Short mmCIF file of C-alpha atoms in Angstrom, two decimals:
data_model
loop_
_atom_site.label_atom_id
_atom_site.label_comp_id
_atom_site.label_asym_id
_atom_site.label_seq_id
_atom_site.Cartn_x
_atom_site.Cartn_y
_atom_site.Cartn_z
CA MET A 30 -63.19 35.81 216.70
CA LYS A 31 -61.85 32.52 218.03
CA LYS A 32 -62.18 29.32 216.19
CA ARG A 33 -63.84 26.24 217.17
CA MET A 34 -62.65 23.87 214.39
CA GLU A 35 -61.17 24.36 211.07
CA TYR A 36 -61.44 22.58 207.64
CA PRO A 37 -59.64 22.98 204.32
CA ASN A 38 -61.80 26.20 203.19
CA GLN A 39 -63.88 27.00 206.28
CA THR A 40 -63.61 28.07 209.87
CA VAL A 41 -66.44 27.38 212.04
CA VAL A 42 -67.12 30.06 214.47
CA SER A 43 -66.80 29.87 218.35
CA HIS A 44 -68.41 33.27 219.38
CA PHE A 45 -70.85 35.55 218.04
CA PHE A 46 -71.28 39.07 218.64
CA LEU A 47 -74.84 40.63 219.48
CA GLN A 48 -75.19 44.01 218.10
CA GLY A 49 -77.75 44.97 220.53
CA LEU A 50 -80.87 47.43 220.17
CA MET A 51 -80.89 50.25 217.47
CA ASP A 52 -79.50 53.65 218.81
CA THR A 53 -78.62 52.76 222.20
CA ALA A 54 -74.94 52.96 221.77
CA GLU A 55 -74.86 56.81 222.12
CA HIS A 56 -76.64 56.94 225.34
CA SER A 57 -75.63 53.30 226.73
CA SER A 58 -75.42 54.30 230.42
CA LEU A 59 -79.13 55.96 229.92
CA PHE A 60 -80.01 52.69 228.43
CA PHE A 61 -78.63 50.79 231.13
CA LEU A 62 -80.14 52.41 234.10
CA LEU A 63 -83.67 52.07 232.02
CA PHE A 64 -83.10 48.46 231.53
CA LEU A 65 -81.95 47.97 235.14
CA LEU A 66 -84.93 49.52 236.44
CA ILE A 67 -87.24 47.42 234.09
CA TYR A 68 -85.44 44.20 235.20
CA SER A 69 -86.11 45.39 238.95
CA ILE A 70 -89.46 46.15 238.58
CA THR A 71 -90.16 42.57 236.42
CA MET A 72 -88.46 40.55 239.08
CA THR A 73 -89.82 42.11 242.25
CA GLY A 74 -93.32 42.29 240.67
CA ASN A 75 -93.55 38.79 239.83
CA LEU A 76 -91.73 37.37 242.76
CA LEU A 77 -94.26 39.17 244.63
CA ILE A 78 -97.29 37.60 242.76
CA LEU A 79 -95.65 34.38 243.22
CA ILE A 80 -95.30 34.46 246.60
CA THR A 81 -98.78 36.10 247.20
CA VAL A 82 -100.29 33.27 245.04
CA GLY A 83 -98.68 30.34 246.71
CA SER A 84 -98.99 31.31 250.28
CA ASP A 85 -102.76 33.06 250.27
CA LEU A 86 -105.26 30.25 250.81
CA HIS A 87 -107.69 32.62 248.95
CA LEU A 88 -106.20 32.48 245.72
CA HIS A 89 -105.82 28.70 245.25
CA SER A 90 -108.37 28.71 242.52
CA PRO A 91 -107.35 27.50 238.77
CA MET A 92 -106.95 31.27 237.41
CA TYR A 93 -104.46 32.12 240.16
CA HIS A 94 -102.79 28.53 239.81
CA PHE A 95 -101.97 29.51 236.13
CA LEU A 96 -100.95 33.15 237.06
CA GLY A 97 -98.33 31.73 239.41
CA HIS A 98 -96.91 29.75 236.11
CA LEU A 99 -97.25 33.08 234.12
CA SER A 100 -95.17 35.34 236.86
CA PHE A 101 -92.51 32.15 237.06
CA LEU A 102 -92.23 32.24 233.58
CA ASP A 103 -92.10 36.17 232.92
CA ALA A 104 -89.17 36.29 235.51
CA CYS A 105 -87.05 33.68 233.82
CA LEU A 106 -88.12 35.07 230.34
CA SER A 107 -86.65 38.13 231.49
CA THR A 108 -83.63 36.80 232.92
CA VAL A 109 -82.87 35.07 229.75
CA THR A 110 -82.41 38.26 227.64
CA VAL A 111 -82.08 41.62 230.21
CA PRO A 112 -78.89 41.14 231.96
CA LYS A 113 -77.12 40.31 228.55
CA VAL A 114 -78.50 43.46 226.98
CA MET A 115 -77.25 45.32 230.08
CA ALA A 116 -73.81 43.72 229.60
CA GLY A 117 -73.69 44.82 226.42
CA LEU A 118 -74.35 48.43 227.37
CA VAL A 119 -71.49 48.60 229.88
CA THR A 120 -68.64 46.82 227.91
CA LEU A 121 -67.88 45.66 224.42
CA ASP A 122 -67.11 42.31 225.43
CA GLY A 123 -70.58 42.07 227.09
CA ASN A 124 -71.93 41.71 223.48
CA VAL A 125 -69.88 38.65 222.64
CA ILE A 126 -71.56 35.18 223.49
CA SER A 127 -70.00 31.82 222.67
CA PHE A 128 -71.46 29.29 220.29
CA GLU A 129 -72.39 27.16 223.12
CA GLY A 130 -73.98 30.24 225.18
CA CYS A 131 -76.09 31.62 222.21
CA ALA A 132 -77.38 27.69 221.85
CA VAL A 133 -78.41 27.74 225.51
CA GLN A 134 -79.92 31.21 225.30
CA LEU A 135 -82.06 30.47 222.16
CA CYS A 136 -83.18 27.12 224.12
CA CYS A 137 -84.17 28.71 227.17
CA PHE A 138 -85.93 31.43 225.47
CA HIS A 139 -88.06 29.21 223.15
CA PHE A 140 -88.66 27.15 225.78
CA LEU A 141 -90.05 29.76 227.90
CA ALA A 142 -91.68 31.81 225.35
CA SER A 143 -93.44 28.96 223.87
CA THR A 144 -94.83 27.74 227.22
CA GLU A 145 -96.24 31.17 227.86
CA CYS A 146 -97.61 31.15 224.61
CA PHE A 147 -99.79 28.03 225.40
CA LEU A 148 -100.26 29.22 228.78
CA TYR A 149 -102.32 32.07 227.65
CA THR A 150 -104.31 30.05 225.77
CA VAL A 151 -105.22 27.74 228.54
CA MET A 152 -105.95 30.90 230.56
CA ALA A 153 -108.43 31.95 227.88
CA TYR A 154 -109.76 28.42 228.15
CA ASP A 155 -110.33 28.89 232.31
CA ARG A 156 -111.95 32.14 231.82
CA TYR A 157 -114.56 30.72 229.06
CA LEU A 158 -115.29 27.83 231.53
CA ALA A 159 -115.80 30.07 234.80
CA ILE A 160 -117.89 32.66 232.87
CA CYS A 161 -119.83 30.69 230.32
CA GLN A 162 -120.11 27.26 232.13
CA PRO A 163 -120.13 28.44 235.57
CA LEU A 164 -122.16 25.24 236.81
CA HIS A 165 -119.73 22.92 235.40
CA TYR A 166 -116.49 24.80 236.10
CA GLN A 167 -115.60 23.47 239.54
CA VAL A 168 -115.91 19.81 238.06
CA ALA A 169 -114.25 20.57 234.69
CA MET A 170 -111.19 22.64 236.14
CA ASN A 171 -110.39 20.59 239.10
CA ARG A 172 -106.82 20.32 240.67
CA ARG A 173 -105.96 17.37 238.51
CA MET A 174 -107.04 19.20 235.35
CA CYS A 175 -105.27 22.34 236.48
CA ALA A 176 -101.98 20.43 237.07
CA GLY A 177 -102.27 18.64 233.73
CA LEU A 178 -103.03 21.39 231.51
CA ALA A 179 -99.82 23.38 233.18
CA GLY A 180 -97.90 20.35 232.91
CA ILE A 181 -98.56 20.03 229.02
CA THR A 182 -97.93 23.60 228.34
CA TRP A 183 -94.40 23.06 229.74
CA ALA A 184 -94.24 19.68 227.93
CA ILE A 185 -94.80 21.25 224.58
CA GLY A 186 -92.44 24.07 225.01
CA ALA A 187 -89.86 21.66 226.06
CA VAL A 188 -90.31 19.84 222.79
CA HIS A 189 -90.77 23.03 220.90
CA SER A 190 -87.46 24.48 222.00
CA ALA A 191 -85.32 21.07 221.50
CA ILE A 192 -86.88 21.05 217.91
CA HIS A 193 -85.69 24.34 216.96
CA THR A 194 -82.33 24.17 218.83
CA SER A 195 -81.29 21.16 217.06
CA LEU A 196 -82.36 22.38 213.84
CA THR A 197 -80.46 25.71 214.24
CA PHE A 198 -77.46 24.72 215.46
CA ARG A 199 -76.79 21.53 213.31
CA LEU A 200 -76.03 24.03 210.60
CA LEU A 201 -72.50 25.11 209.75
CA TYR A 202 -71.50 28.76 210.94
CA CYS A 203 -68.41 29.26 208.83
CA GLY A 204 -68.09 33.14 208.43
CA PRO A 205 -69.96 35.80 209.47
CA HIS A 206 -70.30 36.29 213.22
CA HIS A 207 -72.24 39.28 214.01
CA ILE A 208 -75.95 38.53 214.96
CA ALA A 209 -78.31 41.77 214.11
CA TYR A 210 -80.29 41.36 217.33
CA PHE A 211 -80.14 41.77 220.86
CA PHE A 212 -80.15 38.31 221.72
CA CYS A 213 -79.77 34.75 220.10
CA ASP A 214 -83.17 34.13 218.10
CA ILE A 215 -83.68 31.77 215.33
CA PRO A 216 -84.27 34.33 212.27
CA PRO A 217 -80.88 36.45 212.89
CA VAL A 218 -78.93 33.32 213.68
CA LEU A 219 -79.99 31.50 210.66
CA LYS A 220 -79.01 34.57 208.44
CA LEU A 221 -75.17 33.54 209.52
CA ALA A 222 -75.37 29.89 208.31
CA CYS A 223 -73.32 28.63 205.70
CA ALA A 224 -76.05 26.20 204.58
CA ASP A 225 -79.18 26.04 203.00
CA THR A 226 -81.95 27.24 205.71
CA THR A 227 -85.25 26.39 203.80
CA ILE A 228 -86.03 23.58 205.99
CA ASN A 229 -85.27 25.37 209.08
CA GLU A 230 -87.58 28.57 207.79
CA LEU A 231 -90.72 26.29 206.73
CA VAL A 232 -90.32 24.59 210.39
CA MET A 233 -90.09 28.19 211.89
CA LEU A 234 -93.33 29.21 209.96
CA ALA A 235 -95.23 26.19 210.79
CA SER A 236 -94.50 25.57 214.29
CA ILE A 237 -94.16 29.17 215.39
CA GLY A 238 -95.91 31.38 213.37
CA ILE A 239 -98.97 29.40 212.48
CA VAL A 240 -99.08 27.98 215.85
CA ALA A 241 -98.86 31.44 217.68
CA ALA A 242 -101.57 32.81 215.23
CA GLY A 243 -103.56 29.68 215.78
CA CYS A 244 -103.43 30.13 219.90
CA LEU A 245 -104.42 33.73 218.98
CA VAL A 246 -107.44 32.60 217.25
CA LEU A 247 -108.38 30.60 219.77
CA ILE A 248 -107.82 33.11 222.59
CA VAL A 249 -110.04 35.58 220.58
CA THR A 250 -112.72 33.14 219.99
CA SER A 251 -112.81 32.32 223.55
CA TYR A 252 -113.28 35.78 224.25
CA VAL A 253 -116.06 36.16 221.85
CA PHE A 254 -118.18 33.75 223.73
CA ILE A 255 -117.12 35.23 227.11
CA VAL A 256 -118.35 38.83 226.22
CA ALA A 257 -121.44 37.71 224.91
CA ALA A 258 -121.84 35.72 228.26
CA VAL A 259 -120.77 38.90 230.34
CA LEU A 260 -123.33 40.92 228.41
CA ARG A 261 -126.12 38.47 229.69
CA ILE A 262 -125.23 39.09 233.74
CA ARG A 263 -128.07 40.88 235.04
CA THR A 264 -126.11 42.89 237.68
CA ALA A 265 -123.57 45.82 236.86
CA GLN A 266 -121.16 44.44 239.47
CA GLY A 267 -121.06 41.14 238.08
CA ARG A 268 -120.29 42.51 234.65
CA GLN A 269 -117.65 44.96 235.91
CA ARG A 270 -115.80 41.92 237.56
CA ALA A 271 -116.04 39.74 234.69
CA PHE A 272 -114.89 42.59 232.33
CA SER A 273 -112.05 43.48 234.61
CA THR A 274 -110.51 40.08 234.92
CA CYS A 275 -111.05 39.45 231.21
CA THR A 276 -109.58 42.70 229.87
CA ALA A 277 -106.42 42.36 231.85
CA HIS A 278 -105.79 38.85 230.24
CA LEU A 279 -106.65 40.29 226.61
CA VAL A 280 -104.46 43.16 226.88
CA VAL A 281 -101.54 41.13 227.98
CA VAL A 282 -102.32 38.56 225.07
CA LEU A 283 -102.56 41.30 222.39
CA LEU A 284 -99.09 42.67 223.43
CA TYR A 285 -97.23 39.29 223.89
CA TYR A 286 -98.52 37.40 220.61
CA MET A 287 -98.71 40.54 217.79
CA PRO A 288 -95.08 40.98 218.03
CA PRO A 289 -93.74 37.42 217.27
CA VAL A 290 -96.35 36.71 215.04
CA CYS A 291 -95.11 39.53 212.76
CA ILE A 292 -91.30 38.40 213.45
CA TYR A 293 -91.69 34.76 212.70
CA LEU A 294 -93.86 34.99 209.70
CA GLN A 295 -91.29 37.24 207.84
CA PRO A 296 -88.04 35.58 208.92
CA HIS A 297 -85.77 37.81 206.50
CA SER A 298 -86.59 41.26 208.09
CA SER A 299 -84.38 40.31 211.08
CA GLY A 300 -82.04 43.23 211.81
CA PRO A 301 -81.27 45.65 214.35
CA GLY A 302 -84.63 47.63 213.68
CA ALA A 303 -86.46 44.15 213.72
CA GLY A 304 -85.64 44.23 217.44
CA ALA A 305 -88.06 46.87 218.59
CA PRO A 306 -91.35 44.54 218.31
CA ALA A 307 -89.63 41.83 220.14
CA VAL A 308 -88.75 44.44 222.90
CA PHE A 309 -92.37 44.19 223.67
CA TYR A 310 -92.90 40.62 224.49
CA THR A 311 -89.21 39.93 225.61
CA ILE A 312 -88.98 42.73 228.13
CA VAL A 313 -91.98 45.16 228.33
CA THR A 314 -94.70 42.45 228.79
CA PRO A 315 -92.79 40.38 231.58
CA MET A 316 -92.87 43.80 233.74
CA LEU A 317 -96.28 44.98 232.64
CA ASN A 318 -97.98 41.62 233.82
CA PRO A 319 -97.91 41.82 237.68
CA PHE A 320 -99.33 45.59 237.15
CA ILE A 321 -102.32 44.69 235.13
CA TYR A 322 -102.95 41.52 236.86
CA THR A 323 -102.90 43.31 240.58
CA LEU A 324 -104.46 46.57 239.60
CA ARG A 325 -107.25 45.13 238.06
CA ASN A 326 -107.82 42.67 240.24
CA LYS A 327 -109.12 43.09 243.84
CA GLU A 328 -108.49 39.61 245.10
CA VAL A 329 -104.95 39.89 244.40
CA LYS A 330 -104.76 43.53 245.62
CA ARG A 331 -106.36 42.42 249.10
CA ALA A 332 -103.94 39.18 249.09
CA LEU A 333 -100.80 41.58 248.50
CA MET A 334 -101.83 43.69 251.25
CA ARG A 335 -102.18 40.84 253.64
CA LEU A 336 -98.93 39.51 252.97
CA LEU A 337 -97.47 43.11 253.30
CA CYS A 338 -98.98 43.51 256.20
CA GLN A 339 -98.06 39.92 258.02
CA GLY A 340 -94.56 40.88 257.32
CA SER A 341 -94.72 44.50 258.68
CA GLN A 342 -96.33 42.83 261.77
CA GLU A 343 -93.53 39.86 262.15
CA ALA A 344 -90.78 42.20 261.87
CA PRO A 345 -91.07 44.04 265.26
CA ALA A 346 -91.56 40.45 266.63
CA GLY A 347 -88.14 39.24 265.90
CA SER A 348 -86.36 42.42 267.94
CA PRO A 349 -85.03 41.95 271.38
CA PRO A 350 -87.18 42.93 274.28
CA PRO A 351 -85.99 46.22 275.82
#
């Protein structure tokens, strides 16, 4: 371990060692290929949705505007964690992360994760307006409102991340440097601090655990009203279309919200085994989102087919004439 600064009786660490995921060391090559496949699927799927939503005129409604933001967040969130996990599976040095690098990873992760957390709440509100108040939907959710809501989620995410990053890394880290986790997150990093972390844990409990749980309650409440409204739709086709869109969103929300609520409401439970629930919202959910939103959404599937067909038709056009 290298030294950043020396005090009479204390040495401040300059690097941390990520212990990675439990039970992956014995089959590191197999897990490396697995995470490489997951990361490739995640990036390809989310970039395809991002390009499709941005280029297809039929997908410029508020729901797809927010879906574009979600795809971008998922691609970035996966990039913050997965490559470092893969590096740790290849070489021992891949598990080493500098003090500054750990701060950057924690900052970026909480910026993206908290922004996505609030974005899911906004998407639930959008579905509530579309299904429960369809006559007022176009006025209430206009282009300006969409941009404003999306901007607010990014701004809140940035503030949230700045607060937690500054609170976490203002502490002194003078001894242990093994992080019992697969990336730099608040609970496992705080366990290494050579200072009182009571304030940090209270702020984490309030701003992450309670806020995330509050967002989940708002989303579930929105869907209670949505389900009641869907059941009043007379046509079977209309009910099926509404349920298809909403079910996809609700499945993703449950996969994303439940693990972090459990993790951050129990900060002392961090360890190699505690990383298993975190895999769902950091690695699995970003990979599943493109499939859930495309396989259960006919408009996105048609737009994706138009994009792929257009690309295949333009390819021969660039070839030289015989």
